[in-house]
PDB file of C-alpha atoms in Angstrom:
ATOM      1  CA  MET X   1      -0.040   0.227  -0.055  1.00 56.00           C
ATOM      2  CA  GLU X   2       2.979   2.223   0.968  1.00 60.00           C
ATOM      3  CA  MET X   3       4.094   1.832  -2.416  1.00 67.00           C
ATOM      4  CA  ASP X   4       1.489   2.205  -4.333  1.00 81.00           C
ATOM      5  CA  ILE X   5       1.357   5.921  -2.775  1.00 81.00           C
ATOM      6  CA  LYS X   6       4.741   6.486  -3.404  1.00 82.00           C
ATOM      7  CA  ASN X   7       4.149   5.437  -6.913  1.00 82.00           C
ATOM      8  CA  MET X   8       1.410   7.586  -7.465  1.00 84.00           C
ATOM      9  CA  ALA X   9       3.121  10.692  -5.999  1.00 83.00           C
ATOM     10  CA  ILE X  10       6.605  10.357  -8.100  1.00 84.00           C
ATOM     11  CA  ILE X  11       3.542   9.758 -11.154  1.00 84.00           C
ATOM     12  CA  ALA X  12       1.793  13.106 -10.343  1.00 84.00           C
ATOM     13  CA  VAL X  13       5.231  15.189  -9.915  1.00 86.00           C
ATOM     14  CA  ILE X  14       6.443  13.885 -13.375  1.00 87.00           C
ATOM     15  CA  ALA X  15       3.078  14.848 -14.824  1.00 84.00           C
ATOM     16  CA  LEU X  16       3.339  18.283 -13.460  1.00 88.00           C
ATOM     17  CA  LEU X  17       6.693  18.707 -14.898  1.00 86.00           C
ATOM     18  CA  ILE X  18       5.270  17.903 -17.877  1.00 84.00           C
ATOM     19  CA  ILE X  19       2.402  20.122 -17.808  1.00 82.00           C
ATOM     20  CA  ALA X  20       4.275  22.691 -16.827  1.00 80.00           C
ATOM     21  CA  GLY X  21       7.056  22.133 -19.452  1.00 74.00           C
ATOM     22  CA  GLY X  22       4.549  21.833 -22.388  1.00 73.00           C
ATOM     23  CA  ALA X  23       3.182  25.345 -20.828  1.00 68.00           C
ATOM     24  CA  PHE X  24       6.263  26.883 -20.828  1.00 68.00           C
ATOM     25  CA  ALA X  25       6.975  26.115 -24.425  1.00 68.00           C
ATOM     26  CA  TYR X  26       3.662  27.004 -25.720  1.00 67.00           C
ATOM     27  CA  ILE X  27       4.370  30.321 -24.106  1.00 59.00           C
ATOM     28  CA  SER X  28       7.520  31.107 -25.323  1.00 59.00           C
ATOM     29  CA  MET X  29       6.853  29.799 -29.081  1.00 63.00           C
ATOM     30  CA  THR X  30       3.241  31.836 -28.864  1.00 64.00           C
ATOM     31  CA  LYS X  31       4.995  35.116 -27.619  1.00 83.00           C
ATOM     32  CA  THR X  32       4.451  38.249 -29.837  1.00 90.00           C
ATOM     33  CA  VAL X  33       7.140  40.050 -31.486  1.00 93.00           C
ATOM     34  CA  THR X  34       7.376  43.714 -31.168  1.00 95.00           C
ATOM     35  CA  LYS X  35       8.868  46.697 -32.349  1.00 97.00           C
ATOM     36  CA  ILE X  36       9.546  50.064 -31.140  1.00 97.00           C
ATOM     37  CA  GLU X  37       9.977  53.003 -33.471  1.00 97.00           C
ATOM     38  CA  ILE X  38      11.516  56.148 -32.245  1.00 97.00           C
ATOM     39  CA  THR X  39      10.437  59.617 -33.714  1.00 96.00           C
ATOM     40  CA  CYS X  40      12.147  62.998 -33.428  1.00 95.00           C
ATOM     41  CA  ASN X  41      13.906  65.715 -35.629  1.00 95.00           C
ATOM     42  CA  ASP X  42      17.714  65.210 -36.320  1.00 96.00           C
ATOM     43  CA  THR X  43      17.946  68.302 -34.668  1.00 96.00           C
ATOM     44  CA  ILE X  44      16.003  69.465 -31.505  1.00 96.00           C
ATOM     45  CA  GLN X  45      15.581  71.928 -29.160  1.00 95.00           C
ATOM     46  CA  ASN X  46      14.525  72.217 -25.372  1.00 94.00           C
ATOM     47  CA  GLY X  47      10.975  72.061 -25.034  1.00 94.00           C
ATOM     48  CA  ASP X  48      10.756  69.264 -28.224  1.00 96.00           C
ATOM     49  CA  TYR X  49       9.215  65.672 -27.717  1.00 97.00           C
ATOM     50  CA  ILE X  50      10.624  62.542 -28.593  1.00 97.00           C
ATOM     51  CA  SER X  51       7.628  59.882 -29.030  1.00 97.00           C
ATOM     52  CA  VAL X  52       8.020  55.961 -29.459  1.00 97.00           C
ATOM     53  CA  ILE X  53       5.220  54.101 -30.692  1.00 97.00           C
ATOM     54  CA  LEU X  54       5.204  49.931 -29.665  1.00 97.00           C
ATOM     55  CA  LYS X  55       3.730  47.529 -32.459  1.00 96.00           C
ATOM     56  CA  ASP X  56       3.773  43.956 -33.429  1.00 94.00           C
ATOM     57  CA  ASP X  57       4.540  42.336 -36.506  1.00 88.00           C
ATOM     58  CA  TYR X  58       1.556  42.955 -38.380  1.00 90.00           C
ATOM     59  CA  ARG X  59       1.952  46.797 -37.378  1.00 92.00           C
ATOM     60  CA  ASN X  60      -1.021  46.126 -34.741  1.00 95.00           C
ATOM     61  CA  VAL X  61      -0.108  49.076 -32.136  1.00 96.00           C
ATOM     62  CA  ILE X  62       0.400  47.790 -28.157  1.00 96.00           C
ATOM     63  CA  PRO X  63      -1.245  49.744 -25.473  1.00 96.00           C
ATOM     64  CA  ASP X  64       0.132  49.666 -21.856  1.00 96.00           C
ATOM     65  CA  GLN X  65       3.303  48.712 -21.525  1.00 96.00           C
ATOM     66  CA  VAL X  66       6.035  50.295 -20.015  1.00 97.00           C
ATOM     67  CA  ILE X  67       9.110  51.740 -22.251  1.00 97.00           C
ATOM     68  CA  ASP X  68      12.404  52.343 -20.798  1.00 97.00           C
ATOM     69  CA  LEU X  69      14.234  55.507 -22.390  1.00 97.00           C
ATOM     70  CA  LYS X  70      17.482  56.120 -21.543  1.00 97.00           C
ATOM     71  CA  ILE X  71      19.256  59.416 -23.707  1.00 96.00           C
ATOM     72  CA  LEU X  72      22.963  59.326 -23.596  1.00 96.00           C
ATOM     73  CA  ASP X  73      25.284  62.415 -24.249  1.00 92.00           C
ATOM     74  CA  ASP X  74      28.753  62.253 -25.761  1.00 87.00           C
ATOM     75  CA  SER X  75      30.591  61.579 -22.248  1.00 86.00           C
ATOM     76  CA  GLY X  76      28.254  58.547 -21.568  1.00 84.00           C
ATOM     77  CA  TRP X  77      25.626  60.572 -19.070  1.00 88.00           C
ATOM     78  CA  ALA X  78      22.589  58.872 -19.295  1.00 92.00           C
ATOM     79  CA  HIS X  79      19.010  60.574 -18.559  1.00 94.00           C
ATOM     80  CA  LYS X  80      16.530  57.522 -17.840  1.00 96.00           C
ATOM     81  CA  TYR X  81      12.823  57.963 -18.366  1.00 96.00           C
ATOM     82  CA  ASN X  82       9.437  55.284 -18.608  1.00 96.00           C
ATOM     83  CA  VAL X  83       6.922  56.073 -20.550  1.00 97.00           C
ATOM     84  CA  THR X  84       3.597  53.825 -20.742  1.00 97.00           C
ATOM     85  CA  THR X  85       1.811  53.481 -24.352  1.00 97.00           C
ATOM     86  CA  ASP X  86      -1.617  55.004 -24.391  1.00 97.00           C
ATOM     87  CA  GLU X  87      -4.506  53.262 -26.826  1.00 96.00           C
ATOM     88  CA  MET X  88      -2.601  54.368 -29.948  1.00 96.00           C
ATOM     89  CA  GLY X  89       0.765  52.497 -28.635  1.00 96.00           C
ATOM     90  CA  ARG X  90       2.368  55.594 -28.407  1.00 97.00           C
ATOM     91  CA  GLY X  91       4.604  56.927 -25.329  1.00 97.00           C
ATOM     92  CA  TYR X  92       6.271  60.971 -25.262  1.00 95.00           C
ATOM     93  CA  ILE X  93       8.873  62.655 -23.312  1.00 96.00           C
ATOM     94  CA  GLN X  94       9.696  66.065 -23.807  1.00 96.00           C
ATOM     95  CA  VAL X  95      13.282  67.015 -23.273  1.00 94.00           C
ATOM     96  CA  VAL X  96      14.004  69.734 -21.027  1.00 93.00           C
ATOM     97  CA  GLY X  97      17.492  70.717 -19.446  1.00 90.00           C
ATOM     98  CA  PHE X  98      19.607  69.282 -22.030  1.00 93.00           C
ATOM     99  CA  ASP X  99      22.816  71.389 -23.250  1.00 92.00           C
ATOM    100  CA  ASN X 100      23.597  71.625 -27.059  1.00 93.00           C
ATOM    101  CA  GLY X 101      25.318  68.382 -28.172  1.00 93.00           C
ATOM    102  CA  ASN X 102      24.971  65.354 -29.741  1.00 96.00           C
ATOM    103  CA  TYR X 103      22.832  62.660 -27.703  1.00 97.00           C
ATOM    104  CA  THR X 104      21.496  59.123 -28.656  1.00 96.00           C
ATOM    105  CA  VAL X 105      18.092  57.357 -27.345  1.00 97.00           C
ATOM    106  CA  HIS X 106      17.671  54.043 -26.445  1.00 97.00           C
ATOM    107  CA  ALA X 107      14.353  52.315 -26.066  1.00 98.00           C
ATOM    108  CA  THR X 108      13.722  48.844 -24.810  1.00 97.00           C
ATOM    109  CA  LEU X 109      10.638  47.005 -23.825  1.00 96.00           C
ATOM    110  CA  ASN X 110      12.022  44.498 -21.392  1.00 94.00           C
ATOM    111  CA  GLY X 111       8.843  42.053 -22.522  1.00 87.00           C
ATOM    112  CA  THR X 112       5.960  40.232 -20.627  1.00 87.00           C
ATOM    113  CA  LEU X 113       4.557  36.593 -20.425  1.00 82.00           C
ATOM    114  CA  PHE X 114       3.496  37.003 -23.762  1.00 87.00           C
ATOM    115  CA  LEU X 115       5.589  40.440 -25.538  1.00 92.00           C
ATOM    116  CA  LYS X 116       8.891  39.634 -26.916  1.00 92.00           C
ATOM    117  CA  GLU X 117      11.817  41.862 -25.663  1.00 95.00           C
ATOM    118  CA  SER X 118      12.596  44.643 -28.265  1.00 96.00           C
ATOM    119  CA  HIS X 119      15.018  47.348 -28.505  1.00 97.00           C
ATOM    120  CA  SER X 120      15.871  50.430 -30.695  1.00 97.00           C
ATOM    121  CA  ASN X 121      17.958  53.570 -30.815  1.00 97.00           C
ATOM    122  CA  ARG X 122      18.147  56.749 -32.704  1.00 97.00           C
ATOM    123  CA  ALA X 123      21.121  59.769 -32.603  1.00 97.00           C
ATOM    124  CA  PHE X 124      19.785  63.519 -32.235  1.00 97.00           C
ATOM    125  CA  GLN X 125      21.373  66.802 -31.385  1.00 96.00           C
ATOM    126  CA  VAL X 126      20.036  69.105 -29.347  1.00 95.00           C
ATOM    127  CA  ASN X 127      20.543  72.794 -30.668  1.00 94.00           C
ATOM    128  CA  ASP X 128      18.494  75.862 -29.260  1.00 87.00           C
ATOM    129  CA  GLY X 129      20.549  78.094 -31.034  1.00 78.00           C
ATOM    130  CA  TYR X 130      23.289  79.638 -28.660  1.00 72.00           C
ATOM    131  CA  SER X 131      26.765  78.432 -27.599  1.00 63.00           C
ATOM    132  CA  TYR X 132      28.586  78.938 -24.697  1.00 56.00           C
TER     133      TYR X 132
END
C-alpha cells in the first residue's frame, strides 16, 4: 500500500513537470514579436518631444506597456525615463534641460509573458541656437 502511494506521488510530480514544461514551451513559442519606433527630428530644441510607438509584426499598436528610455550624451551620461504607451501604442517625453550637443536615445521593452523584448535607438542633436 505504501509503495502504491509513493508511486502515485512520483507519477503526479512527473505529470506536473510535463504539463509545466509544455505550458512554458507553448508560451515561449507564441510570444508576440514587438518593434519600437522612435520619432524625433535630427536636430531638436529643449521643449521638443521624443515619441515612441510600440507595434507587433503586423503593425498593430500595443497599448499599456512600459518602455524604458535612456538618453545618452557623448560623455556617456544617462537621463532615464519610463513611458507607458497609450491606446494608440504611443509614449512621449519632453526634452528639457539638455545642453547643446549630440545624444542617442535608447528605447527598450523588457518583454512580458506574451510580448517579446525589443530595442531601438536613434541619434539626435540638441541645438537651442546659442553656444557657450
